[in-house]
Amino acid sequence: MFNTASSAPVATPSSGARKARLTSNQRPKWLVPAVGVASIVVGAALSALVGFNVALWAVFAAVLFLVAATLAVSLVEGPRNGADSLVTYLVYTAFVLAVVPLISVIWTVLANGLPGLNANLLLTSMNGVTGATDNAAVAGEAPVLGGAYHAIVGTVSITFWATLMSVPIGLLTAIYLVEYSKGAWLGRSITFFVDVMTGIPSIVAGLFAAALFGLLFGPSTRFGFVAAVALTVLMIPTVVKNTEEMLKIVPNELREASYALGVRKWRTITKVVIPTAISGIASGVTLAIARVIGETAPLLVTAGFATSINWNSFSGWMTTLPTYIYYQILTPTSPTNPDPSLQRAWAAALILIVIVMLLNLIARLVARAFAPKTAGR
Amino acid sequence: MKASQFGRSAAVLTIGALALTACGSDNATGEATSGETSAAGAGVSGTLTGIGASSQQAAMTAWQNGFQGANPEAQVQYSPDGSGAGREAFTAGGADFAGTDAYLDEEEYEASKEVCGPDGGFHIPAYISPIAVAFNLPGLDTVNMDGETIAQVFTGEITTWNDPAIAEQNPDAELPDTPITVVHRNDESGTTENFQEYLAAAAPEVWTAEVSGNWPSQWASENNKGTAGVVSSTSSTEGAITYADASAIGDLGTVAVGVGEEYVEYSSEAAAKAVETSTPVEGRAEYDMAMDLERDTTESGSYPIVLVSYHLFCSQYDSQETADLAKAFGEYVISEEGQQAAADSAGSAPMSENLRTSAQEALGNITAAG
Amino acid sequence: MSTTVTTKEPASGIRRAAAGGQAGDSVFSALSLGAGVLILAVLAAVAVFLSLQALPTFRAPAEEISGGAGFFSYIWPLVIGTVVAALIALVIATPLGILVALYISHYAPARIAKPVGYIIDLLAAIPSVVYGAWGTTVLASSLVPFYTWAAEHLGFIPIFSGPASQTGKTMFTAGIVLAIMVLPIITAMSREIFIQTPKLHEEAALALGATRWEMIRMTVLPFARPGIISSVMLALGRALGETMAVALVLSSGPLMASLIQSGNQTIAAEIALNFPEAYGLRLSELIAAGLILFLITLVVNMIARAIIARYKEFSGAN
């Protein structure tokens, strides 16, 4: 068998044989799909043995496929390509695995939030809405009244102040760490303590801000800005760490080229380093905002709880969307009929996500405006 | 070119968002603010700040609304941080009044004298709500249990619904052999504390744990956060039993609690009756209404598992304005109108006439310093 | 302070020519130094505040602490619970997060990569209350069959010993919810760094005949390693400190080895659940618990730093 195969090309150099030799180390197109189908079938059989259910089937099929496809490719194309395809399939599997719960979360929010999302919710506050109003709504005598407008206002103003404070501080600190500290002890200790700062429990940040303003203005001083300070404490480490990483990966060649042209260090940083890293920085800032915009615990002790609109962050209590959601779920306006409250809570969660989506979009636009033209994908 | 397109769409989005945020309204119910005056007395103005129990939140919304309707110049803000936070803020002078499920202890009472004048703070039992023992068994609306049986169920000594101890008290009911799943609160709460106080008084042999706002860890079982949480856990698990504010239990069946020789179902009247037979706490201001409920009462028709949530006021405020405001608000809350508003919104039990009279007298003692 | 920093810069002849630029330089470096010092000051203030508030707990006699056996026996089950929950979250989220980031940066077609990255960013914004609500209503109940199966077949392993919870509100569920919450953090940050890998390195590797995986292993991963570790540390911080989601998902109880029964508790959730009704010594106890959480983060960070230092020489970054 082998003999004839090895001698064949010499004896009859047919075109078919040459083609076979050229593609001999490549898997045929049908191989991977075939392995896939086989794993699905065998997976179904195996899960049927244990007691059939869809999740189990998916797990079995995925594991079988990963093993079988890797083996098959290794046999045909060698271990290096086998490893390559294993990682490829792993990446795809991981993606699916990660996306399933994420889609489930989004679906839950959409399915529960969309019915309650109306002009009432967007444009009115909870002022004057009582349990009796909700009872009437459930009895069908009135539409579900009351909205989250005051909470939207609170979220926007408090987040605005927190961002205004934490982004410059965080950005400058990151610049110090990457461009100025040069591994000095101060830089190293800042890096270390910023890491530690990520571990401040959010409620502690709230208590800290409350105690600080309590010292300054008397006990239980609460207004929007106190909450903004608490959120700043939580936001800074995220901004610093992210920006630091993004600045670090700006190639040194760019800095050196700039210095070589006689550009000052601070101009180099603002005109070369930051624009190069801006997309990552913007994404990091969005991440940091996203991290704090959904905080509940620190807001309860710093911003109070209001049912009417307050635009002034420096006087009077404010409600934000997360505290609004929290209280609508945990202490429904009407304990007897919690459904209108739940509906408002889910719709408010949806609004919160939309707000972050808008922020994200704005961050991306800012990044686009500043980024050099040759950014990768 | 592409960038400018992006810029344009961003501008549109931003303007849209701004437009949306610029035209909100505080008039959610679509009614003009009513100018009607009520018995609570019009003409007070300013902002009254309260911090305290979240159990009162639903009723408080109704009170704020009603009070502000009658006194357009006045505003009451209330943050449902919790009873402990409320008492802490109150004794530190951070709140004009507090809502609390438990009265001030000795130490806190002494502290309150610093901010509230020589008589310290005093309590008004503003929010009275029966705590129902609720269960999920299809086809059964009510089951009779005496205190000892309830305690045995919640400590895990009785594990199925057709246990002889339960069956004996329910000769007519068809009890299934479903296992009992106890659901309790995992957050510290006044509801838990009141329920445990009842168990400790009614079944001291069975309920040996120290009474506190936390469920004792040796009897830990399924649990969930908040009243809404335990109710939803119970509703979704057949055979589950829990304790919760009666207004929030929805379609769940309830336990009729053994009092003396009879079994009493929860009701507003039965709860109010239990409050009336309670004993006042010693060592406070003369008119203070802090009370210890008689949990092992044998008085016919009274339901002993009751949550009493107080409003805590100062007997002396720094300014006349705050004093007037606190007094007016307190009077509105205990008025028939205020209690009815709470009952409609939050399902609480309205105060009895006797309680109202004493509360009225107590509120009369609020003065301004100097 | 600022002058010492400025003098460290390489002296150049051109600097003397533009005095205004020099002022800009020193102002800028002073500003950035000031920001760093401010952060240290804030952190110090937080630490002092925590310690002062926690002090009564350490002074109080043992029997007055919750549980009646002193602060240590109160806190250590919580410490273990916290670490276990965070560990489960990281064990799941780290490989998944990195692989998803790789998918976005190197595997997916550009048309898909952008929206997917966008969606992942958004997920970081969903408030933890919502994750908690989703965890109890959707996830916990759908995991019950798995727990029952695990208790039956893997029950000999302590972490799977039964009887399995019938509501699914267990430590394992809490860990999974935390994993889903921190996944966007790891993915978003790793992705940004993967994208920044020098194209020349990648192309050189491919030109030498490397497969895609070999290229990633030889150029992308070494380049991104410190960044990945940073992102995991951020994720860890979030997982350790997360309150509401755990408070809603976990049916808490005393410490136990089994992860599929109701039981265990984390520090952050303990604080959130008990804080509202706490006063006096109890309040101080909870703040002391917060201090301990703070210390855990400190220790974990020191360990991570040690690991990074070890790999530093292999790093492809500057």
Coordinates of N, CA and C in Angstrom, one line a residue, chain A residues 106-292:
Chain A
I106 N -30.1 41.6 29.7 CA -30.6 42.7 28.9 C -32.1 42.4 28.6
W107 N -32.4 41.2 28.2 CA -33.7 40.8 27.9 C -34.7 41.0 29.1
T108 N -34.2 40.6 30.3 CA -35.0 40.8 31.4 C -35.4 42.3 31.6
V109 N -34.3 43.1 31.5 CA -34.6 44.5 31.7 C -35.5 45.1 30.6
L110 N -35.3 44.7 29.4 CA -36.2 45.2 28.3 C -37.6 44.7 28.5
A111 N -37.7 43.4 28.7 CA -39.1 42.8 28.8 C -39.9 43.5 30.0
N112 N -39.2 43.7 31.1 CA -39.9 44.3 32.2 C -39.9 45.8 32.2
G113 N -39.0 46.4 31.5 CA -38.9 47.9 31.5 C -39.7 48.6 30.4
L114 N -39.7 48.0 29.2 CA -40.4 48.7 28.1 C -41.9 49.0 28.4
P115 N -42.6 48.1 29.0 CA -44.0 48.4 29.2 C -44.2 49.7 30.0
G116 N -43.3 49.9 31.0 CA -43.5 51.1 31.8 C -42.9 52.4 31.3
L117 N -42.2 52.2 30.2 CA -41.5 53.4 29.7 C -42.4 54.3 28.9
N118 N -42.9 55.4 29.5 CA -43.8 56.2 28.8 C -43.5 57.7 29.2
A119 N -44.3 58.6 28.6 CA -44.0 60.0 28.8 C -44.2 60.3 30.3
N120 N -45.1 59.7 31.0 CA -45.4 59.9 32.4 C -44.1 59.6 33.2
L121 N -43.5 58.5 32.9 CA -42.3 58.1 33.6 C -41.1 59.1 33.4
L122 N -41.0 59.5 32.1 CA -39.9 60.3 31.7 C -40.0 61.7 32.2
L123 N -41.2 62.2 32.3 CA -41.4 63.6 32.5 C -42.0 64.1 33.8
T124 N -42.4 63.1 34.6 CA -43.0 63.6 35.9 C -42.1 63.0 37.1
S125 N -42.3 63.6 38.2 CA -41.6 63.1 39.4 C -42.6 62.2 40.2
M126 N -42.2 61.8 41.4 CA -43.1 61.0 42.2 C -43.9 61.9 43.2
N127 N -43.8 63.2 43.0 CA -44.5 64.1 43.9 C -46.0 63.9 43.9
G128 N -46.6 63.6 45.0 CA -48.0 63.5 45.1 C -48.5 62.1 44.8
V129 N -47.6 61.2 44.4 CA -48.0 59.8 44.2 C -48.0 59.0 45.5
T130 N -49.1 58.5 45.8 CA -49.2 57.7 47.1 C -49.7 56.3 46.7
G131 N -49.7 55.4 47.8 CA -50.2 54.1 47.6 C -51.6 54.1 47.0
A132 N -52.4 55.1 47.4 CA -53.8 55.1 47.0 C -53.8 55.3 45.4
T133 N -52.9 56.1 44.9 CA -52.8 56.3 43.5 C -52.5 55.0 42.8
D134 N -51.6 54.2 43.4 CA -51.2 52.9 42.7 C -52.3 51.9 42.9
N135 N -53.0 51.9 44.0 CA -54.2 51.0 44.2 C -55.2 51.3 43.1
A136 N -55.4 52.6 42.8 CA -56.4 53.0 41.8 C -55.9 52.5 40.4
A137 N -54.6 52.6 40.2 CA -54.1 52.1 38.9 C -54.3 50.6 38.7
V138 N -54.0 49.9 39.8 CA -54.2 48.4 39.7 C -55.7 48.1 39.5
A139 N -56.6 48.8 40.2 CA -58.0 48.6 40.0 C -58.5 49.0 38.6
G140 N -57.6 49.6 37.8 CA -58.0 50.0 36.5 C -58.7 51.3 36.4
E141 N -58.7 52.1 37.5 CA -59.4 53.4 37.4 C -58.6 54.5 36.9
A142 N -57.2 54.3 36.8 CA -56.4 55.3 36.3 C -55.1 54.7 35.8
P143 N -54.4 55.4 34.9 CA -53.1 54.9 34.4 C -52.1 54.9 35.6
V144 N -51.0 54.2 35.4 CA -50.0 54.2 36.4 C -49.3 55.6 36.3
L145 N -49.4 56.3 37.4 CA -48.9 57.7 37.4 C -47.5 57.7 38.1
G146 N -46.9 58.8 38.1 CA -45.6 58.9 38.8 C -44.5 58.5 37.9
G147 N -43.3 59.2 38.1 CA -42.2 59.0 37.2 C -40.9 59.1 37.8
A148 N -39.9 59.1 37.0 CA -38.5 59.0 37.5 C -37.8 60.3 37.1
Y149 N -38.5 61.3 36.7 CA -37.8 62.5 36.2 C -36.9 63.1 37.3
H150 N -37.4 63.2 38.5 CA -36.5 63.7 39.6 C -35.3 62.9 39.7
A151 N -35.4 61.6 39.6 CA -34.2 60.7 39.7 C -33.3 60.9 38.6
I152 N -33.8 61.1 37.4 CA -32.9 61.3 36.2 C -32.1 62.6 36.5
V153 N -32.8 63.6 36.9 CA -32.1 64.9 37.2 C -31.0 64.7 38.3
G154 N -31.4 63.9 39.3 CA -30.4 63.7 40.4 C -29.2 62.9 39.8
T155 N -29.5 61.9 39.1 CA -28.4 61.1 38.5 C -27.5 61.9 37.7
V156 N -28.1 62.7 36.8 CA -27.3 63.5 35.9 C -26.4 64.5 36.6
S157 N -27.1 65.2 37.6 CA -26.3 66.3 38.3 C -25.2 65.7 39.1
I158 N -25.5 64.6 39.9 CA -24.5 64.0 40.8 C -23.4 63.4 40.0
T159 N -23.7 62.7 38.9 CA -22.7 62.1 38.1 C -21.8 63.1 37.5
F160 N -22.5 64.2 37.0 CA -21.7 65.3 36.4 C -20.6 65.8 37.4
W161 N -21.0 66.1 38.6 CA -20.0 66.7 39.6 C -19.0 65.7 39.9
A162 N -19.4 64.4 40.0 CA -18.4 63.4 40.3 C -17.4 63.2 39.2
T163 N -17.9 63.3 38.0 CA -17.0 63.2 36.8 C -16.0 64.4 36.7
L164 N -16.6 65.5 37.0 CA -15.9 66.8 36.9 C -14.7 66.8 37.9
M165 N -14.9 66.1 39.1 CA -13.8 66.1 40.0 C -12.9 65.0 39.8
S166 N -13.4 63.8 39.4 CA -12.5 62.6 39.4 C -11.7 62.5 38.1
V167 N -12.3 63.0 37.0 CA -11.5 62.8 35.8 C -10.2 63.6 35.7
P168 N -10.3 64.9 36.0 CA -9.0 65.6 36.0 C -8.0 65.0 37.1
I169 N -8.5 64.8 38.3 CA -7.5 64.2 39.3 C -7.0 62.9 38.8
G170 N -7.8 62.0 38.4 CA -7.4 60.7 37.9 C -6.4 60.8 36.8
L171 N -6.8 61.6 35.8 CA -6.0 61.8 34.6 C -4.6 62.3 35.0
L172 N -4.5 63.3 35.8 CA -3.3 63.9 36.1 C -2.4 62.9 37.0
T173 N -3.1 62.2 37.8 CA -2.3 61.2 38.6 C -1.7 60.2 37.7
A174 N -2.5 59.7 36.8 CA -2.0 58.7 35.8 C -0.8 59.3 35.1
I175 N -0.9 60.5 34.7 CA 0.2 61.2 33.9 C 1.4 61.2 34.8
Y176 N 1.2 61.6 36.1 CA 2.3 61.7 37.0 C 3.0 60.3 37.1
L177 N 2.2 59.3 37.2 CA 2.7 57.9 37.4 C 3.5 57.4 36.2
V178 N 3.0 57.7 35.0 CA 3.6 57.2 33.8 C 4.7 58.1 33.3
E179 N 4.5 59.4 33.4 CA 5.5 60.3 32.7 C 6.5 60.9 33.7
Y180 N 6.1 61.1 34.9 CA 7.0 61.8 35.8 C 7.6 61.0 36.9
S181 N 6.9 60.0 37.4 CA 7.4 59.4 38.7 C 8.7 58.6 38.4
K182 N 8.9 58.0 37.3 CA 10.1 57.2 36.9 C 10.4 56.2 38.0
G183 N 9.4 55.5 38.5 CA 9.7 54.5 39.5 C 10.1 54.9 40.8
A184 N 9.9 56.2 41.1 CA 10.3 56.7 42.5 C 9.3 56.1 43.5
W185 N 9.7 56.2 44.8 CA 8.9 55.6 45.8 C 7.5 56.2 45.8
L186 N 7.4 57.5 45.6 CA 6.1 58.1 45.7 C 5.1 57.5 44.6
G187 N 5.7 57.4 43.4 CA 4.9 56.8 42.3 C 4.5 55.4 42.6
R188 N 5.4 54.6 43.2 CA 5.1 53.3 43.5 C 4.0 53.2 44.6
S189 N 4.2 54.1 45.6 CA 3.2 54.0 46.6 C 1.8 54.5 46.1
I190 N 1.8 55.5 45.2 CA 0.5 55.9 44.7 C -0.2 54.7 44.0
T191 N 0.6 54.1 43.1 CA 0.0 53.0 42.3 C -0.6 51.9 43.3
F192 N 0.2 51.6 44.3 CA -0.2 50.6 45.3 C -1.5 51.0 46.0
F193 N -1.5 52.3 46.5 CA -2.7 52.7 47.2 C -3.9 52.9 46.4
V194 N -3.7 53.2 45.1 CA -4.8 53.3 44.2 C -5.5 51.9 44.0
D195 N -4.6 50.9 44.0 CA -5.2 49.6 43.9 C -6.0 49.3 45.2
V196 N -5.4 49.7 46.3 CA -6.1 49.4 47.6 C -7.5 50.2 47.6
M197 N -7.4 51.4 47.0 CA -8.6 52.2 47.0 C -9.8 51.5 46.2
T198 N -9.4 50.6 45.2 CA -10.5 49.9 44.6 C -11.3 49.1 45.5
G199 N -10.7 48.8 46.7 CA -11.4 47.9 47.6 C -12.2 48.6 48.7
I200 N -12.3 49.9 48.6 CA -13.1 50.6 49.5 C -14.6 50.2 49.3
P201 N -15.2 49.6 50.3 CA -16.6 49.3 50.1 C -17.4 50.5 49.8
S202 N -18.4 50.5 48.9 CA -19.0 51.7 48.5 C -19.7 52.4 49.7
I203 N -20.3 51.6 50.6 CA -21.0 52.2 51.7 C -20.0 53.0 52.6
V204 N -18.7 52.5 52.6 CA -17.7 53.2 53.4 C -17.4 54.6 52.8
A205 N -17.3 54.6 51.5 CA -17.1 55.9 50.8 C -18.2 56.9 51.1
G206 N -19.4 56.4 51.1 CA -20.6 57.2 51.5 C -20.5 57.7 52.9
L207 N -20.2 56.8 53.8 CA -20.1 57.3 55.2 C -19.0 58.3 55.4
F208 N -17.9 58.1 54.7 CA -16.7 59.0 54.8 C -17.2 60.4 54.3
A209 N -17.8 60.5 53.2 CA -18.3 61.8 52.6 C -19.3 62.4 53.6
A210 N -20.2 61.6 54.1 CA -21.2 62.1 55.1 C -20.5 62.6 56.3
A211 N -19.5 61.9 56.8 CA -18.8 62.4 58.0 C -18.0 63.6 57.8
L212 N -17.4 63.7 56.6 CA -16.6 64.9 56.2 C -17.5 66.1 56.2
F213 N -18.6 66.0 55.5 CA -19.5 67.2 55.4 C -20.3 67.4 56.7
G214 N -20.4 66.3 57.5 CA -21.0 66.5 58.8 C -20.1 67.4 59.7
L215 N -18.8 67.2 59.6 CA -17.9 68.0 60.3 C -18.0 69.5 59.9
L216 N -18.1 69.7 58.6 CA -18.1 71.0 58.0 C -19.4 71.8 58.3
F217 N -20.6 71.0 58.1 CA -21.9 71.7 58.1 C -22.8 71.2 59.1
G218 N -22.4 70.4 60.0 CA -23.4 69.9 61.0 C -23.8 68.5 60.6
P219 N -24.3 67.7 61.6 CA -24.7 66.3 61.3 C -25.7 66.1 60.3
S220 N -25.7 65.0 59.6 CA -26.6 64.6 58.6 C -26.8 65.7 57.5
T221 N -25.8 66.4 57.2 CA -25.9 67.3 56.0 C -26.0 66.5 54.8
R222 N -27.0 66.7 54.0 CA -27.2 65.9 52.8 C -27.5 66.8 51.6
F223 N -26.8 66.8 50.6 CA -27.2 67.3 49.3 C -26.4 66.7 48.2
G224 N -26.7 67.0 47.0 CA -26.2 66.2 45.9 C -24.6 66.2 45.8
F225 N -24.0 67.3 46.2 CA -22.6 67.4 46.1 C -21.9 66.4 47.1
V226 N -22.5 66.2 48.2 CA -21.9 65.2 49.2 C -21.8 63.9 48.5
A227 N -22.9 63.5 47.8 CA -22.9 62.2 47.1 C -21.8 62.2 46.0
A228 N -21.7 63.4 45.4 CA -20.7 63.4 44.3 C -19.3 63.2 44.8
V229 N -19.0 63.7 46.1 CA -17.7 63.5 46.7 C -17.5 62.0 47.0
A230 N -18.6 61.3 47.5 CA -18.5 59.9 47.8 C -18.2 59.1 46.5
L231 N -18.9 59.5 45.4 CA -18.7 58.8 44.2 C -17.3 59.1 43.6
T232 N -16.8 60.3 43.8 CA -15.5 60.6 43.3 C -14.4 59.6 44.0
V233 N -14.6 59.4 45.3 CA -13.7 58.5 45.9 C -13.7 57.1 45.3
L234 N -14.9 56.7 44.8 CA -15.0 55.4 44.2 C -14.6 55.4 42.8
M235 N -14.7 56.5 42.1 CA -14.4 56.6 40.7 C -12.9 56.8 40.4
I236 N -12.2 57.5 41.3 CA -10.8 57.8 41.0 C -10.0 56.6 40.7
P237 N -10.0 55.6 41.5 CA -9.1 54.5 41.2 C -9.3 53.9 39.8
T238 N -10.6 53.8 39.4 CA -10.9 53.2 38.1 C -10.3 54.1 37.0
V239 N -10.5 55.4 37.2 CA -9.9 56.3 36.2 C -8.4 56.2 36.1
V240 N -7.8 56.2 37.3 CA -6.3 56.2 37.4 C -5.8 54.9 36.7
K241 N -6.3 53.8 37.2 CA -5.8 52.5 36.7 C -5.9 52.4 35.2
N242 N -7.1 52.7 34.7 CA -7.3 52.6 33.3 C -6.4 53.5 32.5
T243 N -6.4 54.8 32.9 CA -5.6 55.7 32.2 C -4.1 55.3 32.2
E244 N -3.7 54.9 33.4 CA -2.3 54.5 33.5 C -1.9 53.4 32.5
E245 N -2.8 52.4 32.5 CA -2.5 51.3 31.5 C -2.5 51.8 30.1
M246 N -3.4 52.7 29.8 CA -3.5 53.2 28.4 C -2.3 54.1 28.0
L247 N -1.8 54.9 29.0 CA -0.6 55.7 28.8 C 0.6 54.9 28.6
K248 N 0.7 53.8 29.4 CA 1.9 52.9 29.4 C 2.1 52.3 28.0
I249 N 1.0 52.0 27.3 CA 1.2 51.3 26.1 C 1.4 52.2 24.9
V250 N 1.5 53.5 25.2 CA 1.9 54.5 24.1 C 3.4 54.2 23.8
P251 N 3.7 53.9 22.6 CA 5.1 53.5 22.3 C 6.1 54.7 22.7
N252 N 7.2 54.3 23.3 CA 8.2 55.3 23.6 C 8.7 56.1 22.4
E253 N 8.7 55.4 21.3 CA 9.3 56.0 20.1 C 8.6 57.3 19.8
L254 N 7.2 57.4 20.1 CA 6.5 58.6 19.8 C 7.0 59.7 20.7
R255 N 7.2 59.4 22.0 CA 7.7 60.5 22.9 C 9.0 60.9 22.4
E256 N 9.9 60.0 22.1 CA 11.3 60.3 21.8 C 11.3 61.2 20.5
A257 N 10.4 60.8 19.5 CA 10.4 61.6 18.3 C 10.0 63.0 18.6
S258 N 9.0 63.1 19.5 CA 8.5 64.5 19.9 C 9.6 65.3 20.5
Y259 N 10.3 64.6 21.5 CA 11.4 65.3 22.2 C 12.5 65.8 21.2
A260 N 12.7 64.9 20.3 CA 13.8 65.1 19.3 C 13.5 66.3 18.4
L261 N 12.2 66.6 18.3 CA 11.8 67.8 17.5 C 11.8 69.0 18.4
G262 N 12.2 68.9 19.6 CA 12.3 70.0 20.5 C 11.0 70.4 21.2
V263 N 10.0 69.5 21.2 CA 8.8 69.8 21.8 C 8.9 69.6 23.3
R264 N 8.3 70.5 24.1 CA 8.4 70.4 25.6 C 7.6 69.1 26.1
K265 N 8.0 68.7 27.3 CA 7.4 67.5 27.8 C 5.9 67.6 27.9
W266 N 5.5 68.8 28.5 CA 4.0 68.9 28.7 C 3.2 69.0 27.4
R267 N 3.9 69.6 26.4 CA 3.2 69.6 25.1 C 3.2 68.2 24.5
T268 N 4.3 67.5 24.7 CA 4.4 66.2 24.2 C 3.2 65.3 24.8
I269 N 3.1 65.5 26.1 CA 2.0 64.7 26.8 C 0.6 65.1 26.3
T270 N 0.4 66.4 26.2 CA -1.0 66.8 25.8 C -1.2 66.6 24.3
K271 N -0.2 66.7 23.5 CA -0.4 66.7 22.1 C -0.1 65.3 21.4
V272 N 0.7 64.5 22.1 CA 1.1 63.2 21.5 C 0.6 62.1 22.3
V273 N 1.0 62.0 23.6 CA 0.7 60.9 24.4 C -0.8 60.7 24.6
I274 N -1.4 61.8 25.1 CA -2.9 61.6 25.4 C -3.7 61.3 24.1
P275 N -3.5 62.1 23.0 CA -4.3 61.8 21.8 C -4.1 60.3 21.4
T276 N -2.9 59.8 21.5 CA -2.7 58.4 21.1 C -3.5 57.4 21.9
A277 N -3.6 57.8 23.3 CA -4.3 56.8 24.2 C -5.8 57.2 24.4
I278 N -6.2 58.2 23.7 CA -7.5 58.8 24.1 C -8.7 57.8 24.0
S279 N -8.6 56.9 23.0 CA -9.8 56.0 22.9 C -9.9 55.1 24.1
G280 N -8.7 54.6 24.6 CA -8.7 53.8 25.8 C -9.1 54.6 27.0
I281 N -8.6 55.8 27.1 CA -8.9 56.7 28.2 C -10.4 56.9 28.3
A282 N -11.0 57.3 27.1 CA -12.4 57.6 27.0 C -13.2 56.4 27.5
S283 N -12.8 55.2 27.0 CA -13.5 54.0 27.3 C -13.4 53.7 28.8
G284 N -12.2 54.1 29.4 CA -12.0 53.9 30.8 C -12.9 54.8 31.6
V285 N -13.0 56.1 31.2 CA -13.8 57.0 31.9 C -15.3 56.6 31.9
T286 N -15.7 56.1 30.7 CA -17.1 55.6 30.6 C -17.3 54.4 31.6
L287 N -16.3 53.6 31.7 CA -16.3 52.4 32.6 C -16.5 52.9 34.0
A288 N -15.7 54.0 34.3 CA -15.7 54.5 35.7 C -17.0 55.1 36.0
I289 N -17.6 55.8 35.0 CA -18.9 56.4 35.3 C -19.9 55.3 35.4
A290 N -19.8 54.3 34.6 CA -20.7 53.2 34.7 C -20.6 52.5 36.0
R291 N -19.4 52.5 36.6 CA -19.2 51.9 37.9 C -20.0 52.6 39.0
V292 N -20.0 53.9 38.9 CA -20.6 54.7 40.0 C -22.0 55.1 39.8

